PDB file of C-alpha atoms and ligand atoms in Angstrom:
ATOM      1  CA  MET L 288     112.748  77.554  51.814  1.00  0.00           C
ATOM      2  CA  ASN L 289     113.975  80.968  50.917  1.00  0.00           C
ATOM      3  CA  LEU L 290     115.531  83.213  52.986  1.00  0.00           C
ATOM      4  CA  LYS L 291     112.638  85.442  53.345  1.00  0.00           C
ATOM      5  CA  SER L 292     110.365  82.767  54.863  1.00  0.00           C
ATOM      6  CA  LEU L 293     113.365  81.708  57.301  1.00  0.00           C
ATOM      7  CA  ILE L 294     113.481  85.448  58.633  1.00  0.00           C
ATOM      8  CA  LEU L 295     109.661  85.406  59.032  1.00  0.00           C
ATOM      9  CA  ILE L 296     109.658  81.995  61.078  1.00  0.00           C
ATOM     10  CA  ALA L 297     112.627  83.480  63.079  1.00  0.00           C
ATOM     11  CA  ILE L 298     110.637  86.591  63.956  1.00  0.00           C
ATOM     12  CA  LEU L 299     107.429  84.603  64.734  1.00  0.00           C
ATOM     13  CA  ILE L 300     109.508  82.248  67.083  1.00  0.00           C
ATOM     14  CA  LEU L 301     111.117  85.296  68.554  1.00  0.00           C
ATOM     15  CA  THR L 302     107.664  87.177  69.087  1.00  0.00           C
ATOM     16  CA  THR L 303     106.145  84.019  70.665  1.00  0.00           C
ATOM     17  CA  ALA L 304     109.008  83.630  73.017  1.00  0.00           C
ATOM     18  CA  ARG L 305     108.822  87.368  74.202  1.00  0.00           C
ATOM     19  CA  ILE L 306     104.991  87.106  74.615  1.00  0.00           C
ATOM     20  CA  SER L 307     105.107  83.858  76.904  1.00  0.00           C
ATOM     21  CA  PHE L 308     108.172  85.433  78.801  1.00  0.00           C
ATOM     22  CA  SER L 309     106.222  88.479  79.532  1.00  0.00           C
ATOM     23  CA  VAL L 310     103.063  86.468  80.445  1.00  0.00           C
ATOM     24  CA  GLN L 311     105.189  84.350  82.738  1.00  0.00           C
ATOM     25  CA  GLU L 312     106.777  87.738  84.167  1.00  0.00           C
ATOM     26  CA  LYS L 313     103.425  88.990  85.150  1.00  0.00           C
ATOM     27  CA  LYS L 314     102.325  85.597  86.730  1.00  0.00           C
ATOM     28  CA  SER L 315     105.407  85.354  88.819  1.00  0.00           C
ATOM     29  CA  LEU L 316     105.309  88.910  90.086  1.00  0.00           C
ATOM     30  CA  PRO L 317     104.212  88.115  94.022  1.00  0.00           C
ATOM     31  CA  GLU L 318     101.235  89.946  95.406  1.00  0.00           C
ATOM     32  CA  VAL L 319     103.229  90.629  98.739  1.00  0.00           C
ATOM     33  CA  THR L 320     106.805  89.887  99.668  1.00  0.00           C
ATOM     34  CA  LEU L 321     107.979  89.936 103.210  1.00  0.00           C
ATOM     35  CA  ILE L 322     111.807  90.364 103.857  1.00  0.00           C
ATOM     36  CA  SER L 323     113.099  90.006 107.385  1.00  0.00           C
ATOM     37  CA  ILE L 324     115.819  92.638 107.808  1.00  0.00           C
ATOM     38  CA  TYR L 325     116.292  92.471 111.589  1.00  0.00           C
ATOM     39  CA  ASP L 326     115.926  89.268 113.761  1.00  0.00           C
ATOM     40  CA  ASN L 327     117.720  87.349 116.629  1.00  0.00           C
ATOM     41  CA  TYR L 328     117.159  84.149 114.187  1.00  0.00           C
ATOM     42  CA  GLN L 329     119.515  84.044 111.038  1.00  0.00           C
ATOM     43  CA  VAL L 330     118.419  82.847 107.489  1.00  0.00           C
ATOM     44  CA  ASP L 331     121.046  84.762 105.344  1.00  0.00           C
ATOM     45  CA  THR L 332     124.433  84.411 106.874  1.00  0.00           C
ATOM     46  CA  ARG L 333     125.834  87.450 105.200  1.00  0.00           C
ATOM     47  CA  LEU L 334     123.788  89.597 107.522  1.00  0.00           C
ATOM     48  CA  THR L 335     124.049  90.714 111.214  1.00  0.00           C
ATOM     49  CA  THR L 336     121.633  89.243 113.721  1.00  0.00           C
ATOM     50  CA  ALA L 337     120.658  91.048 116.986  1.00  0.00           C
ATOM     51  CA  TRP L 338     117.718  90.972 119.321  1.00  0.00           C
ATOM     52  CA  GLY L 339     114.877  92.659 117.681  1.00  0.00           C
ATOM     53  CA  PHE L 340     112.580  92.692 114.777  1.00  0.00           C
ATOM     54  CA  ALA L 341     112.012  94.399 111.580  1.00  0.00           C
ATOM     55  CA  THR L 342     110.319  93.221 108.595  1.00  0.00           C
ATOM     56  CA  ILE L 343     109.869  95.048 104.947  1.00  0.00           C
ATOM     57  CA  ILE L 344     106.429  94.508 103.484  1.00  0.00           C
ATOM     58  CA  LYS L 345     106.717  94.891  99.537  1.00  0.00           C
ATOM     59  CA  THR L 346     103.666  95.461  97.524  1.00  0.00           C
ATOM     60  CA  PRO L 347     103.553  96.109  93.647  1.00  0.00           C
ATOM     61  CA  GLN L 348     102.891  99.726  95.032  1.00  0.00           C
ATOM     62  CA  GLU L 349     105.131 100.570  97.838  1.00  0.00           C
ATOM     63  CA  LEU L 350     107.550  99.138 100.506  1.00  0.00           C
ATOM     64  CA  ILE L 351     106.475  99.291 104.181  1.00  0.00           C
ATOM     65  CA  LEU L 352     108.814  98.897 107.038  1.00  0.00           C
ATOM     66  CA  PHE L 353     107.294  97.232 110.119  1.00  0.00           C
ATOM     67  CA  ASP L 354     109.540  97.836 113.104  1.00  0.00           C
ATOM     68  CA  THR L 355     113.109  98.884 113.036  1.00  0.00           C
ATOM     69  CA  GLY L 356     114.998  96.525 115.330  1.00  0.00           C
ATOM     70  CA  GLY L 357     117.084  97.940 118.060  1.00  0.00           C
ATOM     71  CA  ASN L 358     120.049  99.404 116.386  1.00  0.00           C
ATOM     72  CA  SER L 359     119.895 101.359 113.238  1.00  0.00           C
ATOM     73  CA  GLU L 360     123.456 100.673 112.103  1.00  0.00           C
ATOM     74  CA  ILE L 361     122.639  96.969 111.981  1.00  0.00           C
ATOM     75  CA  LEU L 362     119.253  97.791 110.242  1.00  0.00           C
ATOM     76  CA  LEU L 363     120.738  99.998 107.691  1.00  0.00           C
ATOM     77  CA  SER L 364     123.542  97.623 106.829  1.00  0.00           C
ATOM     78  CA  ASN L 365     121.250  94.627 106.469  1.00  0.00           C
ATOM     79  CA  MET L 366     119.028  96.675 104.214  1.00  0.00           C
ATOM     80  CA  LYS L 367     122.234  97.640 102.246  1.00  0.00           C
ATOM     81  CA  LYS L 368     123.057  94.048 101.846  1.00  0.00           C
ATOM     82  CA  LEU L 369     119.850  92.946 100.555  1.00  0.00           C
ATOM     83  CA  GLY L 370     119.651  96.070  97.919  1.00  0.00           C
ATOM     84  CA  ILE L 371     116.947  98.062  99.618  1.00  0.00           C
ATOM     85  CA  THR L 372     117.727 101.669  99.710  1.00  0.00           C
ATOM     86  CA  PRO L 373     115.867 103.551 102.696  1.00  0.00           C
ATOM     87  CA  PHE L 374     114.531 105.967 100.120  1.00  0.00           C
ATOM     88  CA  SER L 375     112.299 103.151  98.731  1.00  0.00           C
ATOM     89  CA  ILE L 376     110.250 103.302 101.941  1.00  0.00           C
ATOM     90  CA  LYS L 377     107.697 105.895 102.490  1.00  0.00           C
ATOM     91  CA  LYS L 378     105.629 104.295 105.354  1.00  0.00           C
ATOM     92  CA  VAL L 379     106.917 103.099 108.767  1.00  0.00           C
ATOM     93  CA  VAL L 380     104.741 101.326 111.249  1.00  0.00           C
ATOM     94  CA  ILE L 381     106.231 100.615 114.823  1.00  0.00           C
ATOM     95  CA  SER L 382     104.357  97.840 116.808  1.00  0.00           C
ATOM     96  CA  HIS L 383     105.242  98.815 120.363  1.00  0.00           C
ATOM     97  CA  ILE L 384     107.502 101.016 122.318  1.00  0.00           C
ATOM     98  CA  HIS L 385     110.072  98.481 123.354  1.00  0.00           C
ATOM     99  CA  GLY L 386     113.634  99.268 122.485  1.00  0.00           C
ATOM    100  CA  ASP L 387     114.348  96.060 120.195  1.00  0.00           C
ATOM    101  CA  HIS L 388     111.480  97.247 117.726  1.00  0.00           C
ATOM    102  CA  VAL L 389     111.685 101.269 118.060  1.00  0.00           C
ATOM    103  CA  GLY L 390     115.444 101.596 118.650  1.00  0.00           C
ATOM    104  CA  GLY L 391     116.598 101.744 114.992  1.00  0.00           C
ATOM    105  CA  LEU L 392     113.901 104.294 114.038  1.00  0.00           C
ATOM    106  CA  GLU L 393     115.796 107.530 114.853  1.00  0.00           C
ATOM    107  CA  GLY L 394     118.910 106.332 112.780  1.00  0.00           C
ATOM    108  CA  PHE L 395     116.730 105.517 109.896  1.00  0.00           C
ATOM    109  CA  LEU L 396     114.793 108.938 109.760  1.00  0.00           C
ATOM    110  CA  GLU L 397     118.315 110.449 109.662  1.00  0.00           C
ATOM    111  CA  ARG L 398     118.905 108.645 106.435  1.00  0.00           C
ATOM    112  CA  ASN L 399     115.252 109.078 105.140  1.00  0.00           C
ATOM    113  CA  SER L 400     112.737 111.278 106.969  1.00  0.00           C
ATOM    114  CA  ASN L 401     110.444 111.353 103.770  1.00  0.00           C
ATOM    115  CA  VAL L 402     108.005 109.017 105.667  1.00  0.00           C
ATOM    116  CA  THR L 403     104.934 108.640 107.615  1.00  0.00           C
ATOM    117  CA  VAL L 404     105.340 106.757 110.783  1.00  0.00           C
ATOM    118  CA  PHE L 405     102.421 105.084 112.232  1.00  0.00           C
ATOM    119  CA  ILE L 406     102.769 104.575 115.967  1.00  0.00           C
ATOM    120  CA  PRO L 407     100.437 103.436 118.938  1.00  0.00           C
ATOM    121  CA  ASN L 408      98.807 106.765 120.212  1.00  0.00           C
ATOM    122  CA  SER L 409     100.027 105.650 123.759  1.00  0.00           C
ATOM    123  CA  PHE L 410     103.544 106.487 122.575  1.00  0.00           C
ATOM    124  CA  PRO L 411     105.380 108.924 124.766  1.00  0.00           C
ATOM    125  CA  GLN L 412     105.594 112.628 123.568  1.00  0.00           C
ATOM    126  CA  SER L 413     109.287 112.385 123.328  1.00  0.00           C
ATOM    127  CA  VAL L 414     109.183 109.721 120.643  1.00  0.00           C
ATOM    128  CA  LYS L 415     106.611 111.954 118.653  1.00  0.00           C
ATOM    129  CA  ASN L 416     108.786 114.889 119.136  1.00  0.00           C
ATOM    130  CA  MET L 417     111.786 113.211 117.721  1.00  0.00           C
ATOM    131  CA  ILE L 418     110.039 111.927 114.560  1.00  0.00           C
ATOM    132  CA  VAL L 419     108.997 115.532 113.924  1.00  0.00           C
ATOM    133  CA  GLN L 420     112.430 117.073 114.682  1.00  0.00           C
ATOM    134  CA  LYS L 421     113.892 114.589 112.114  1.00  0.00           C
ATOM    135  CA  GLY L 422     111.343 115.939 109.441  1.00  0.00           C
ATOM    136  CA  ALA L 423     109.018 112.926 109.312  1.00  0.00           C
ATOM    137  CA  LYS L 424     105.226 113.017 109.974  1.00  0.00           C
ATOM    138  CA  PHE L 425     103.579 110.587 112.344  1.00  0.00           C
ATOM    139  CA  VAL L 426      99.925 108.960 112.580  1.00  0.00           C
ATOM    140  CA  GLU L 427      98.679 108.004 115.899  1.00  0.00           C
ATOM    141  CA  VAL L 428      96.926 104.601 115.833  1.00  0.00           C
ATOM    142  CA  SER L 429      94.258 103.704 118.172  1.00  0.00           C
ATOM    143  CA  ALA L 430      91.445 102.062 116.219  1.00  0.00           C
ATOM    144  CA  PRO L 431      92.287  99.472 113.521  1.00  0.00           C
ATOM    145  CA  ARG L 432      92.769 101.468 110.046  1.00  0.00           C
ATOM    146  CA  LYS L 433      93.891 100.976 106.401  1.00  0.00           C
ATOM    147  CA  ILE L 434      97.525 101.458 106.170  1.00  0.00           C
ATOM    148  CA  SER L 435      97.836 100.592 102.302  1.00  0.00           C
ATOM    149  CA  ASP L 436      96.096  98.761  99.621  1.00  0.00           C
ATOM    150  CA  SER L 437      95.107  95.263 101.499  1.00  0.00           C
ATOM    151  CA  ILE L 438      97.319  96.182 104.541  1.00  0.00           C
ATOM    152  CA  TYR L 439      95.739  96.981 107.721  1.00  0.00           C
ATOM    153  CA  THR L 440      96.580  97.725 111.627  1.00  0.00           C
ATOM    154  CA  THR L 441      94.655  95.777 114.199  1.00  0.00           C
ATOM    155  CA  GLY L 442      94.659  99.209 116.010  1.00  0.00           C
ATOM    156  CA  GLN L 443      96.585  99.375 119.279  1.00  0.00           C
ATOM    157  CA  LEU L 444      95.729  96.370 121.462  1.00  0.00           C
ATOM    158  CA  PRO L 445      96.143  96.135 125.321  1.00  0.00           C
ATOM    159  CA  GLY L 446      99.386  94.647 126.220  1.00  0.00           C
ATOM    160  CA  PRO L 447     101.273  95.916 128.510  1.00  0.00           C
ATOM    161  CA  PRO L 448     102.759  97.546 126.371  1.00  0.00           C
ATOM    162  CA  GLN L 449     100.021  98.405 123.860  1.00  0.00           C
ATOM    163  CA  GLU L 450     100.873  97.205 120.504  1.00  0.00           C
ATOM    164  CA  GLN L 451      99.567  97.059 116.919  1.00  0.00           C
ATOM    165  CA  SER L 452      99.947  94.439 114.457  1.00  0.00           C
ATOM    166  CA  LEU L 453      99.576  94.298 110.760  1.00  0.00           C
ATOM    167  CA  ILE L 454      97.145  92.390 108.692  1.00  0.00           C
ATOM    168  CA  ILE L 455      97.460  91.509 104.823  1.00  0.00           C
ATOM    169  CA  ASP L 456      94.354  90.671 102.973  1.00  0.00           C
ATOM    170  CA  SER L 457      95.976  88.591 100.520  1.00  0.00           C
ATOM    171  CA  LYS L 458      94.374  86.244  97.999  1.00  0.00           C
ATOM    172  CA  LYS L 459      95.696  83.265  99.777  1.00  0.00           C
ATOM    173  CA  GLY L 460      94.064  84.232 103.014  1.00  0.00           C
ATOM    174  CA  LEU L 461      94.819  86.799 105.917  1.00  0.00           C
ATOM    175  CA  VAL L 462      98.718  87.463 106.670  1.00  0.00           C
ATOM    176  CA  VAL L 463      99.224  88.481 110.312  1.00  0.00           C
ATOM    177  CA  ILE L 464     102.689  90.146 111.130  1.00  0.00           C
ATOM    178  CA  THR L 465     103.378  90.714 114.926  1.00  0.00           C
ATOM    179  CA  GLY L 466     106.337  92.648 116.491  1.00  0.00           C
ATOM    180  CA  CYS L 467     106.412  90.940 120.098  1.00  0.00           C
ATOM    181  CA  ALA L 468     102.618  89.837 120.443  1.00  0.00           C
ATOM    182  CA  HIS L 469     102.386  91.257 123.933  1.00  0.00           C
ATOM    183  CA  PRO L 470      98.553  91.408 123.522  1.00  0.00           C
ATOM    184  CA  GLY L 471      98.858  87.536 122.884  1.00  0.00           C
ATOM    185  CA  ILE L 472      99.401  85.693 119.748  1.00  0.00           C
ATOM    186  CA  VAL L 473      96.181  83.814 119.755  1.00  0.00           C
ATOM    187  CA  ASN L 474      94.267  86.955 120.752  1.00  0.00           C
ATOM    188  CA  ILE L 475      95.843  88.872 117.800  1.00  0.00           C
ATOM    189  CA  VAL L 476      94.874  86.112 115.325  1.00  0.00           C
ATOM    190  CA  LYS L 477      91.367  86.024 116.566  1.00  0.00           C
ATOM    191  CA  LYS L 478      90.993  89.840 116.438  1.00  0.00           C
ATOM    192  CA  ALA L 479      92.374  89.944 112.766  1.00  0.00           C
ATOM    193  CA  LYS L 480      90.134  87.233 111.835  1.00  0.00           C
ATOM    194  CA  LYS L 481      87.145  89.349 113.270  1.00  0.00           C
ATOM    195  CA  LEU L 482      88.085  92.590 111.951  1.00  0.00           C
ATOM    196  CA  MET L 483      88.680  91.329 108.453  1.00  0.00           C
ATOM    197  CA  LYS L 484      85.366  89.111 108.676  1.00  0.00           C
ATOM    198  CA  LYS L 485      87.626  86.618 107.088  1.00  0.00           C
ATOM    199  CA  ASP L 486      87.939  83.072 108.605  1.00  0.00           C
ATOM    200  CA  LYS L 487      91.227  82.086 106.304  1.00  0.00           C
ATOM    201  CA  VAL L 488      94.528  82.884 107.879  1.00  0.00           C
ATOM    202  CA  TYR L 489      97.283  81.819 105.513  1.00  0.00           C
ATOM    203  CA  LEU L 490     100.273  82.894 107.513  1.00  0.00           C
ATOM    204  CA  VAL L 491     101.394  84.242 111.002  1.00  0.00           C
ATOM    205  CA  VAL L 492     104.832  85.576 111.122  1.00  0.00           C
ATOM    206  CA  GLY L 493     106.851  87.513 113.882  1.00  0.00           C
ATOM    207  CA  GLY L 494     107.480  87.379 117.269  1.00  0.00           C
ATOM    208  CA  PHE L 495     104.950  85.472 119.253  1.00  0.00           C
ATOM    209  CA  HIS L 496     106.183  86.261 122.747  1.00  0.00           C
ATOM    210  CA  HIS L 497     106.661  83.000 124.748  1.00  0.00           C
ATOM    211  CA  PRO L 498     103.282  81.727 124.377  1.00  0.00           C
ATOM    212  CA  PRO L 499     102.540  78.492 126.103  1.00  0.00           C
ATOM    213  CA  ILE L 500     103.020  75.342 123.942  1.00  0.00           C
ATOM    214  CA  SER L 501      99.024  74.659 123.910  1.00  0.00           C
ATOM    215  CA  CYS L 502      99.065  77.713 121.339  1.00  0.00           C
ATOM    216  CA  VAL L 503     100.183  75.165 118.629  1.00  0.00           C
ATOM    217  CA  LYS L 504      96.820  73.510 119.003  1.00  0.00           C
ATOM    218  CA  GLU L 505      94.832  76.653 118.982  1.00  0.00           C
ATOM    219  CA  PHE L 506      96.457  77.862 115.609  1.00  0.00           C
ATOM    220  CA  LYS L 507      95.484  74.510 114.217  1.00  0.00           C
ATOM    221  CA  GLU L 508      91.826  75.181 115.647  1.00  0.00           C
ATOM    222  CA  LEU L 509      91.954  78.826 114.079  1.00  0.00           C
ATOM    223  CA  GLY L 510      92.702  77.299 110.830  1.00  0.00           C
ATOM    224  CA  VAL L 511      96.134  79.054 110.687  1.00  0.00           C
ATOM    225  CA  GLU L 512      97.657  77.442 107.422  1.00  0.00           C
ATOM    226  CA  LYS L 513     101.302  78.487 107.705  1.00  0.00           C
ATOM    227  CA  VAL L 514     103.443  79.942 110.512  1.00  0.00           C
ATOM    228  CA  ALA L 515     106.804  81.703 110.547  1.00  0.00           C
ATOM    229  CA  PRO L 516     107.432  82.373 114.451  1.00  0.00           C
ATOM    230  CA  SER L 517     110.657  84.277 115.229  1.00  0.00           C
ATOM    231  CA  HIS L 518     112.328  86.976 117.351  1.00  0.00           C
ATOM    232  CA  CYS L 519     110.598  86.370 120.949  1.00  0.00           C
ATOM    233  CA  THR L 520     108.876  83.292 120.427  1.00  0.00           C
ATOM    234  CA  GLY L 521     111.136  81.116 122.461  1.00  0.00           C
ATOM    235  CA  ASP L 522     112.918  78.282 121.155  1.00  0.00           C
ATOM    236  CA  LEU L 523     110.577  75.437 122.472  1.00  0.00           C
ATOM    237  CA  VAL L 524     107.478  76.777 121.089  1.00  0.00           C
ATOM    238  CA  ARG L 525     109.151  77.401 117.819  1.00  0.00           C
ATOM    239  CA  GLU L 526     110.471  73.842 117.705  1.00  0.00           C
ATOM    240  CA  ALA L 527     106.812  72.520 118.612  1.00  0.00           C
ATOM    241  CA  PHE L 528     105.210  74.577 115.779  1.00  0.00           C
ATOM    242  CA  ARG L 529     108.186  73.174 113.399  1.00  0.00           C
ATOM    243  CA  LYS L 530     107.052  69.694 114.632  1.00  0.00           C
ATOM    244  CA  GLU L 531     103.355  70.305 114.069  1.00  0.00           C
ATOM    245  CA  TYR L 532     103.364  72.510 110.844  1.00  0.00           C
ATOM    246  CA  LYS L 533     106.357  70.567 109.014  1.00  0.00           C
ATOM    247  CA  GLU L 534     106.322  71.766 105.487  1.00  0.00           C
ATOM    248  CA  ASN L 535     104.203  74.723 106.489  1.00  0.00           C
ATOM    249  CA  PHE L 536     106.513  76.048 109.112  1.00  0.00           C
ATOM    250  CA  ILE L 537     108.769  78.722 107.641  1.00  0.00           C
ATOM    251  CA  GLU L 538     112.000  79.165 108.928  1.00  0.00           C
ATOM    252  CA  TYR L 539     111.872  82.991 109.644  1.00  0.00           C
ATOM    253  CA  GLY L 540     114.765  85.123 110.591  1.00  0.00           C
ATOM    254  CA  VAL L 541     117.162  87.927 109.086  1.00  0.00           C
ATOM    255  CA  GLY L 542     117.425  87.650 105.287  1.00  0.00           C
ATOM    256  CA  LYS L 543     114.351  85.556 104.943  1.00  0.00           C
ATOM    257  CA  ILE L 544     112.339  86.416 101.858  1.00  0.00           C
ATOM    258  CA  VAL L 545     108.675  85.086 101.646  1.00  0.00           C
ATOM    259  CA  GLU L 546     106.603  85.616  98.428  1.00  0.00           C
ATOM    260  CA  ILE L 547     102.873  85.629  98.691  1.00  0.00           C
ATOM    261  CA  ASN L 548     101.510  84.958  95.454  1.00  0.00           C
TER     262      ASN L 548
HETATM  263 ZN1   ZN E 672     108.203  93.678 123.329  1.00  0.00          ZN
HETATM  264 ZN1   ZN E 673     110.644  92.308 120.835  1.00  0.00          ZN
END
């Protein structure tokens, strides 16, 4: 074999490897990634835990911040440790008025005001004024609506307090993300299915607000495939979900990254 053919073979091998690598790269790009950046449960020990909830929803198009926890310093420091800059976020969705979900908003807007904040329209004028004063825009949510490609809000559901949850229409099925689930976690899942006219619920993640243990059975009946209860779910219910769902129970808490392919 002469040198010319050897070089040719080498080029051929390298090109094939590159093609297969790029195909693999494309394949492994998740449709949606959920990143817990604030929770009272901990997964990544480098991060700070505190009572509250905040999760980033990363799509190939954009990053959405769902809730802001109770303290912006903790929120921003956890984001920094995970390599997420506040400027990469263009949309913020706040589930409900409680301090452990809205408390980090003001400090976040001080860092990045180039965002649209989706708030339940029952929010007090003081919060709306604060958002505008910081230089951001807000959208008042009452009815269900689209937030982004494949991402919807349930609209403001009765609590108290009134609360919105997010629904991702993923290839695997619906993904429901709740802040505190004051309108009732089972109600929210039922509402999501009805709104989207889809029966397959792939994942329910977030605070479930101390539901009765019987909700585990109701989840099974509703056909919920995976669960990731955190924040205000309550340890007993969380453990009941873990026992029932086994490998389909996701340990959700600050630092947890869930890829939905
Ligand atoms: Zn709450
Ligand atoms: Zn809460």
